[in-house]
Amino acid sequence: MIHAAVVRRVLTVTAFVLAAANPGRAQEAVAGKWELNIDSPQGSTTAVLTLAVDGDAVKGSLASAAGETPIAGKVNGGRVTFSFDFNGPNGAMTITSKATVTGDDVKGEMDYGVGTVPFTGKRAAP
């Protein structure tokens, strides 16, 4: 009888190999809504990141208590880069972000030009 841990390991490796062999499928897994927790200098804040993938392009929006703004960027497998404009207390700025999606988890950072802040998130329930 095969031990359950061995079966899980084989399935995990198989999923990784299939995603690596078909980056389009990994890119499609990036699409959807993500509930983010952003560790900003003003404290922890939440946001909803919505991503749509078309080839290697990604578009969508980032919505938080500060409002909603469009985002645009690129996707390569489970890695996403995107930018958006933010009108904050110090004026308008463009924020660039990079993230890695693994299953239903996302982890990345946002670069405000004077520093970076980390964020983590989970796929939002459909």
Short mmCIF file of N, CA and C in Angstrom, two decimals:
data_model
loop_
_atom_site.label_atom_id
_atom_site.label_comp_id
_atom_site.label_asym_id
_atom_site.label_seq_id
_atom_site.Cartn_x
_atom_site.Cartn_y
_atom_site.Cartn_z
N MET A 1 0.84 -1.18 0.00
CA MET A 1 0.00 0.00 0.00
C MET A 1 0.89 1.26 0.00
N ILE A 2 0.54 2.23 -0.83
CA ILE A 2 1.32 3.45 -0.95
C ILE A 2 0.93 4.41 0.16
N HIS A 3 1.93 4.96 0.81
CA HIS A 3 1.72 5.90 1.91
C HIS A 3 1.16 7.22 1.36
N ALA A 4 0.21 7.85 2.05
CA ALA A 4 -0.45 9.07 1.60
C ALA A 4 0.54 10.20 1.34
N ALA A 5 1.58 10.32 2.15
CA ALA A 5 2.58 11.38 1.96
C ALA A 5 3.31 11.20 0.63
N VAL A 6 3.56 9.98 0.24
CA VAL A 6 4.23 9.70 -1.04
C VAL A 6 3.32 10.12 -2.19
N VAL A 7 2.04 9.80 -2.07
CA VAL A 7 1.08 10.16 -3.11
C VAL A 7 1.01 11.68 -3.25
N ARG A 8 0.93 12.41 -2.12
CA ARG A 8 0.88 13.88 -2.16
C ARG A 8 2.14 14.43 -2.82
N ARG A 9 3.29 13.88 -2.49
CA ARG A 9 4.55 14.36 -3.05
C ARG A 9 4.56 14.13 -4.57
N VAL A 10 4.14 12.96 -5.02
CA VAL A 10 4.10 12.66 -6.45
C VAL A 10 3.14 13.61 -7.16
N LEU A 11 1.98 13.88 -6.57
CA LEU A 11 1.02 14.81 -7.18
C LEU A 11 1.57 16.22 -7.24
N THR A 12 2.26 16.66 -6.20
CA THR A 12 2.86 17.99 -6.18
C THR A 12 3.92 18.12 -7.27
N VAL A 13 4.80 17.14 -7.36
CA VAL A 13 5.84 17.17 -8.39
C VAL A 13 5.21 17.14 -9.78
N THR A 14 4.18 16.33 -9.97
CA THR A 14 3.50 16.24 -11.26
C THR A 14 2.89 17.59 -11.63
N ALA A 15 2.23 18.24 -10.69
CA ALA A 15 1.62 19.55 -10.95
C ALA A 15 2.68 20.57 -11.32
N PHE A 16 3.82 20.55 -10.63
CA PHE A 16 4.91 21.48 -10.92
C PHE A 16 5.45 21.24 -12.33
N VAL A 17 5.66 19.99 -12.69
CA VAL A 17 6.19 19.65 -14.01
C VAL A 17 5.20 20.08 -15.09
N LEU A 18 3.92 19.84 -14.90
CA LEU A 18 2.92 20.25 -15.88
C LEU A 18 2.86 21.77 -16.02
N ALA A 19 2.96 22.49 -14.92
CA ALA A 19 2.94 23.95 -14.98
C ALA A 19 4.18 24.46 -15.70
N ALA A 20 5.33 23.85 -15.44
CA ALA A 20 6.56 24.27 -16.10
C ALA A 20 6.50 23.95 -17.59
N ALA A 21 5.88 22.83 -17.95
CA ALA A 21 5.78 22.44 -19.35
C ALA A 21 4.75 23.27 -20.10
N ASN A 22 3.81 23.87 -19.38
CA ASN A 22 2.77 24.67 -20.01
C ASN A 22 2.64 25.99 -19.27
N PRO A 23 3.54 26.95 -19.54
CA PRO A 23 3.50 28.21 -18.80
C PRO A 23 2.19 28.97 -18.99
N GLY A 24 1.50 28.77 -20.11
CA GLY A 24 0.22 29.43 -20.32
C GLY A 24 -0.78 29.05 -19.25
N ARG A 25 -0.77 27.79 -18.86
CA ARG A 25 -1.68 27.33 -17.81
C ARG A 25 -1.31 27.98 -16.47
N ALA A 26 -0.01 28.10 -16.18
CA ALA A 26 0.42 28.76 -14.94
C ALA A 26 0.01 30.23 -14.97
N GLN A 27 0.12 30.86 -16.15
CA GLN A 27 -0.28 32.26 -16.27
C GLN A 27 -1.78 32.42 -16.05
N GLU A 28 -2.57 31.48 -16.57
CA GLU A 28 -4.01 31.53 -16.36
C GLU A 28 -4.35 31.44 -14.88
N ALA A 29 -3.53 30.70 -14.10
CA ALA A 29 -3.79 30.54 -12.67
C ALA A 29 -3.61 31.86 -11.91
N VAL A 30 -2.95 32.82 -12.54
CA VAL A 30 -2.75 34.14 -11.93
C VAL A 30 -4.04 34.95 -11.96
N ALA A 31 -4.87 34.70 -12.96
CA ALA A 31 -6.10 35.48 -13.13
C ALA A 31 -7.06 35.26 -11.96
N GLY A 32 -7.81 36.32 -11.65
CA GLY A 32 -8.82 36.23 -10.61
C GLY A 32 -8.71 37.38 -9.63
N LYS A 33 -9.42 37.24 -8.52
CA LYS A 33 -9.40 38.26 -7.46
C LYS A 33 -8.55 37.76 -6.30
N TRP A 34 -7.76 38.67 -5.76
CA TRP A 34 -6.83 38.38 -4.67
C TRP A 34 -7.06 39.35 -3.53
N GLU A 35 -7.22 38.84 -2.33
CA GLU A 35 -7.37 39.68 -1.14
C GLU A 35 -5.97 39.87 -0.55
N LEU A 36 -5.49 41.12 -0.58
CA LEU A 36 -4.12 41.42 -0.17
C LEU A 36 -4.07 42.04 1.21
N ASN A 37 -2.97 41.79 1.90
CA ASN A 37 -2.62 42.46 3.13
C ASN A 37 -1.28 43.15 2.85
N ILE A 38 -1.30 44.49 2.82
CA ILE A 38 -0.12 45.28 2.47
C ILE A 38 0.45 45.89 3.74
N ASP A 39 1.74 45.67 3.96
CA ASP A 39 2.42 46.20 5.15
C ASP A 39 3.04 47.55 4.81
N SER A 40 2.22 48.60 4.76
CA SER A 40 2.69 49.93 4.37
C SER A 40 3.33 50.64 5.55
N PRO A 41 4.06 51.73 5.29
CA PRO A 41 4.65 52.50 6.38
C PRO A 41 3.61 53.07 7.34
N GLN A 42 2.37 53.25 6.85
CA GLN A 42 1.29 53.77 7.70
C GLN A 42 0.59 52.65 8.46
N GLY A 43 1.05 51.42 8.30
CA GLY A 43 0.43 50.28 8.97
C GLY A 43 -0.15 49.32 7.95
N SER A 44 -0.67 48.25 8.45
CA SER A 44 -1.24 47.21 7.60
C SER A 44 -2.55 47.69 6.97
N THR A 45 -2.71 47.43 5.69
CA THR A 45 -3.93 47.79 4.99
C THR A 45 -4.34 46.65 4.07
N THR A 46 -5.60 46.60 3.72
CA THR A 46 -6.09 45.54 2.85
C THR A 46 -6.50 46.14 1.50
N ALA A 47 -6.46 45.28 0.48
CA ALA A 47 -6.86 45.70 -0.86
C ALA A 47 -7.31 44.46 -1.62
N VAL A 48 -8.05 44.68 -2.69
CA VAL A 48 -8.45 43.59 -3.58
C VAL A 48 -7.81 43.84 -4.93
N LEU A 49 -7.00 42.89 -5.36
CA LEU A 49 -6.32 42.95 -6.64
C LEU A 49 -7.07 42.04 -7.61
N THR A 50 -7.51 42.59 -8.73
CA THR A 50 -8.21 41.81 -9.75
C THR A 50 -7.31 41.74 -10.98
N LEU A 51 -7.03 40.52 -11.42
CA LEU A 51 -6.13 40.31 -12.55
C LEU A 51 -6.81 39.55 -13.67
N ALA A 52 -6.62 40.02 -14.89
CA ALA A 52 -7.06 39.32 -16.10
C ALA A 52 -5.82 39.13 -16.97
N VAL A 53 -5.65 37.93 -17.51
CA VAL A 53 -4.46 37.60 -18.28
C VAL A 53 -4.83 37.39 -19.74
N ASP A 54 -4.02 37.99 -20.63
CA ASP A 54 -4.18 37.80 -22.07
C ASP A 54 -2.78 37.61 -22.64
N GLY A 55 -2.40 36.35 -22.88
CA GLY A 55 -1.04 36.04 -23.30
C GLY A 55 -0.09 36.33 -22.16
N ASP A 56 0.87 37.24 -22.38
CA ASP A 56 1.77 37.60 -21.29
C ASP A 56 1.43 38.96 -20.69
N ALA A 57 0.30 39.53 -21.10
CA ALA A 57 -0.16 40.81 -20.55
C ALA A 57 -1.14 40.56 -19.41
N VAL A 58 -1.06 41.41 -18.41
CA VAL A 58 -2.00 41.35 -17.30
C VAL A 58 -2.59 42.75 -17.11
N LYS A 59 -3.90 42.79 -16.91
CA LYS A 59 -4.62 44.04 -16.64
C LYS A 59 -5.57 43.78 -15.50
N GLY A 60 -6.06 44.84 -14.91
CA GLY A 60 -7.02 44.68 -13.84
C GLY A 60 -7.14 45.94 -13.02
N SER A 61 -7.35 45.74 -11.72
CA SER A 61 -7.51 46.88 -10.83
C SER A 61 -7.05 46.53 -9.42
N LEU A 62 -6.78 47.58 -8.66
CA LEU A 62 -6.45 47.45 -7.25
C LEU A 62 -7.42 48.36 -6.50
N ALA A 63 -8.21 47.76 -5.62
CA ALA A 63 -9.22 48.52 -4.88
C ALA A 63 -8.90 48.46 -3.39
N SER A 64 -8.94 49.63 -2.74
CA SER A 64 -8.71 49.72 -1.30
C SER A 64 -9.56 50.86 -0.75
N ALA A 65 -9.37 51.17 0.52
CA ALA A 65 -10.10 52.28 1.13
C ALA A 65 -9.76 53.60 0.43
N ALA A 66 -8.61 53.66 -0.24
CA ALA A 66 -8.20 54.88 -0.94
C ALA A 66 -8.86 55.00 -2.31
N GLY A 67 -9.59 53.98 -2.74
CA GLY A 67 -10.26 54.00 -4.03
C GLY A 67 -9.81 52.84 -4.91
N GLU A 68 -10.16 52.91 -6.18
CA GLU A 68 -9.82 51.86 -7.12
C GLU A 68 -9.02 52.46 -8.27
N THR A 69 -7.98 51.76 -8.69
CA THR A 69 -7.13 52.24 -9.76
C THR A 69 -6.81 51.10 -10.72
N PRO A 70 -6.71 51.38 -12.01
CA PRO A 70 -6.35 50.32 -12.95
C PRO A 70 -4.88 49.93 -12.82
N ILE A 71 -4.58 48.69 -13.11
CA ILE A 71 -3.20 48.19 -13.13
C ILE A 71 -2.94 47.58 -14.51
N ALA A 72 -1.67 47.53 -14.89
CA ALA A 72 -1.26 46.87 -16.13
C ALA A 72 0.15 46.36 -15.94
N GLY A 73 0.44 45.22 -16.58
CA GLY A 73 1.77 44.67 -16.46
C GLY A 73 1.97 43.43 -17.30
N LYS A 74 2.86 42.58 -16.84
CA LYS A 74 3.24 41.35 -17.55
C LYS A 74 3.16 40.16 -16.59
N VAL A 75 2.98 38.99 -17.19
CA VAL A 75 2.96 37.76 -16.42
C VAL A 75 3.86 36.76 -17.14
N ASN A 76 4.62 36.01 -16.35
CA ASN A 76 5.48 34.96 -16.88
C ASN A 76 5.37 33.78 -15.93
N GLY A 77 4.58 32.79 -16.32
CA GLY A 77 4.32 31.68 -15.41
C GLY A 77 3.54 32.21 -14.21
N GLY A 78 4.04 31.97 -13.02
CA GLY A 78 3.39 32.45 -11.81
C GLY A 78 3.95 33.77 -11.32
N ARG A 79 4.83 34.40 -12.11
CA ARG A 79 5.41 35.69 -11.71
C ARG A 79 4.70 36.83 -12.42
N VAL A 80 4.32 37.83 -11.65
CA VAL A 80 3.56 38.96 -12.17
C VAL A 80 4.30 40.25 -11.84
N THR A 81 4.38 41.15 -12.80
CA THR A 81 4.84 42.52 -12.54
C THR A 81 3.75 43.45 -13.04
N PHE A 82 3.47 44.49 -12.27
CA PHE A 82 2.44 45.44 -12.70
C PHE A 82 2.71 46.79 -12.05
N SER A 83 2.10 47.81 -12.60
CA SER A 83 2.24 49.15 -12.02
C SER A 83 0.88 49.83 -12.02
N PHE A 84 0.79 50.85 -11.17
CA PHE A 84 -0.44 51.63 -11.08
C PHE A 84 -0.10 53.01 -10.55
N ASP A 85 -0.96 53.96 -10.85
CA ASP A 85 -0.78 55.33 -10.36
C ASP A 85 -1.51 55.49 -9.05
N PHE A 86 -0.88 56.20 -8.12
CA PHE A 86 -1.45 56.41 -6.79
C PHE A 86 -1.36 57.89 -6.45
N ASN A 87 -2.44 58.46 -6.00
CA ASN A 87 -2.47 59.85 -5.59
C ASN A 87 -2.50 59.87 -4.07
N GLY A 88 -1.35 60.02 -3.45
CA GLY A 88 -1.25 59.96 -1.99
C GLY A 88 -1.01 61.32 -1.37
N PRO A 89 -0.73 61.34 -0.07
CA PRO A 89 -0.52 62.60 0.63
C PRO A 89 0.69 63.38 0.12
N ASN A 90 1.63 62.69 -0.53
CA ASN A 90 2.82 63.35 -1.07
C ASN A 90 2.69 63.62 -2.57
N GLY A 91 1.47 63.50 -3.10
CA GLY A 91 1.23 63.74 -4.51
C GLY A 91 1.12 62.45 -5.31
N ALA A 92 1.05 62.62 -6.62
CA ALA A 92 0.89 61.47 -7.51
C ALA A 92 2.21 60.74 -7.69
N MET A 93 2.12 59.41 -7.78
CA MET A 93 3.30 58.59 -8.02
C MET A 93 2.87 57.31 -8.73
N THR A 94 3.82 56.70 -9.41
CA THR A 94 3.59 55.40 -10.02
C THR A 94 4.25 54.34 -9.14
N ILE A 95 3.49 53.34 -8.78
CA ILE A 95 3.99 52.26 -7.92
C ILE A 95 4.17 51.02 -8.79
N THR A 96 5.35 50.44 -8.74
CA THR A 96 5.60 49.20 -9.47
C THR A 96 5.60 48.05 -8.48
N SER A 97 5.08 46.93 -8.93
CA SER A 97 4.92 45.77 -8.05
C SER A 97 5.41 44.52 -8.74
N LYS A 98 5.86 43.58 -7.93
CA LYS A 98 6.18 42.25 -8.44
C LYS A 98 5.67 41.25 -7.42
N ALA A 99 5.19 40.13 -7.95
CA ALA A 99 4.59 39.12 -7.08
C ALA A 99 4.77 37.74 -7.69
N THR A 100 4.67 36.75 -6.83
CA THR A 100 4.70 35.35 -7.25
C THR A 100 3.44 34.68 -6.74
N VAL A 101 2.74 34.00 -7.65
CA VAL A 101 1.54 33.26 -7.30
C VAL A 101 1.90 31.79 -7.19
N THR A 102 1.54 31.20 -6.06
CA THR A 102 1.73 29.77 -5.83
C THR A 102 0.40 29.22 -5.35
N GLY A 103 -0.30 28.52 -6.24
CA GLY A 103 -1.61 27.99 -5.87
C GLY A 103 -2.58 29.12 -5.58
N ASP A 104 -3.12 29.15 -4.37
CA ASP A 104 -4.06 30.20 -3.96
C ASP A 104 -3.40 31.26 -3.09
N ASP A 105 -2.07 31.34 -3.12
CA ASP A 105 -1.32 32.33 -2.35
C ASP A 105 -0.54 33.25 -3.28
N VAL A 106 -0.41 34.49 -2.88
CA VAL A 106 0.40 35.45 -3.62
C VAL A 106 1.28 36.17 -2.61
N LYS A 107 2.51 36.47 -3.03
CA LYS A 107 3.45 37.16 -2.17
C LYS A 107 4.28 38.08 -3.06
N GLY A 108 4.49 39.32 -2.60
CA GLY A 108 5.26 40.24 -3.41
C GLY A 108 5.62 41.49 -2.68
N GLU A 109 5.98 42.51 -3.48
CA GLU A 109 6.33 43.80 -2.90
C GLU A 109 5.94 44.91 -3.86
N MET A 110 5.66 46.06 -3.26
CA MET A 110 5.33 47.26 -4.02
C MET A 110 6.45 48.27 -3.81
N ASP A 111 6.93 48.85 -4.90
CA ASP A 111 8.02 49.82 -4.86
C ASP A 111 7.45 51.21 -5.06
N TYR A 112 7.55 52.03 -4.02
CA TYR A 112 7.02 53.39 -4.04
C TYR A 112 8.05 54.40 -4.54
N GLY A 113 9.20 53.93 -4.97
CA GLY A 113 10.24 54.83 -5.45
C GLY A 113 11.20 55.27 -4.36
N VAL A 114 10.76 55.25 -3.11
CA VAL A 114 11.63 55.61 -1.99
C VAL A 114 11.77 54.42 -1.03
N GLY A 115 11.25 53.30 -1.42
CA GLY A 115 11.30 52.09 -0.61
C GLY A 115 10.26 51.09 -1.09
N THR A 116 10.32 49.92 -0.53
CA THR A 116 9.37 48.88 -0.90
C THR A 116 8.60 48.42 0.34
N VAL A 117 7.39 47.94 0.08
CA VAL A 117 6.59 47.36 1.16
C VAL A 117 6.13 45.97 0.70
N PRO A 118 6.17 45.01 1.61
CA PRO A 118 5.75 43.65 1.24
C PRO A 118 4.23 43.50 1.30
N PHE A 119 3.74 42.54 0.54
CA PHE A 119 2.33 42.17 0.65
C PHE A 119 2.19 40.66 0.47
N THR A 120 1.14 40.14 1.07
CA THR A 120 0.77 38.76 0.90
C THR A 120 -0.72 38.72 0.61
N GLY A 121 -1.20 37.60 0.12
CA GLY A 121 -2.62 37.53 -0.16
C GLY A 121 -3.08 36.12 -0.46
N LYS A 122 -4.38 36.02 -0.53
CA LYS A 122 -5.07 34.76 -0.83
C LYS A 122 -6.05 35.00 -1.96
N ARG A 123 -6.29 33.95 -2.74
CA ARG A 123 -7.30 34.04 -3.78
C ARG A 123 -8.65 34.25 -3.12
N ALA A 124 -9.43 35.20 -3.62
CA ALA A 124 -10.75 35.48 -3.07
C ALA A 124 -11.71 34.38 -3.46
N ALA A 125 -12.63 34.08 -2.59
CA ALA A 125 -13.65 33.07 -2.87
C ALA A 125 -14.48 33.54 -4.06
N PRO A 126 -14.83 32.61 -4.95
CA PRO A 126 -15.62 33.02 -6.15
C PRO A 126 -17.01 33.50 -5.78
#
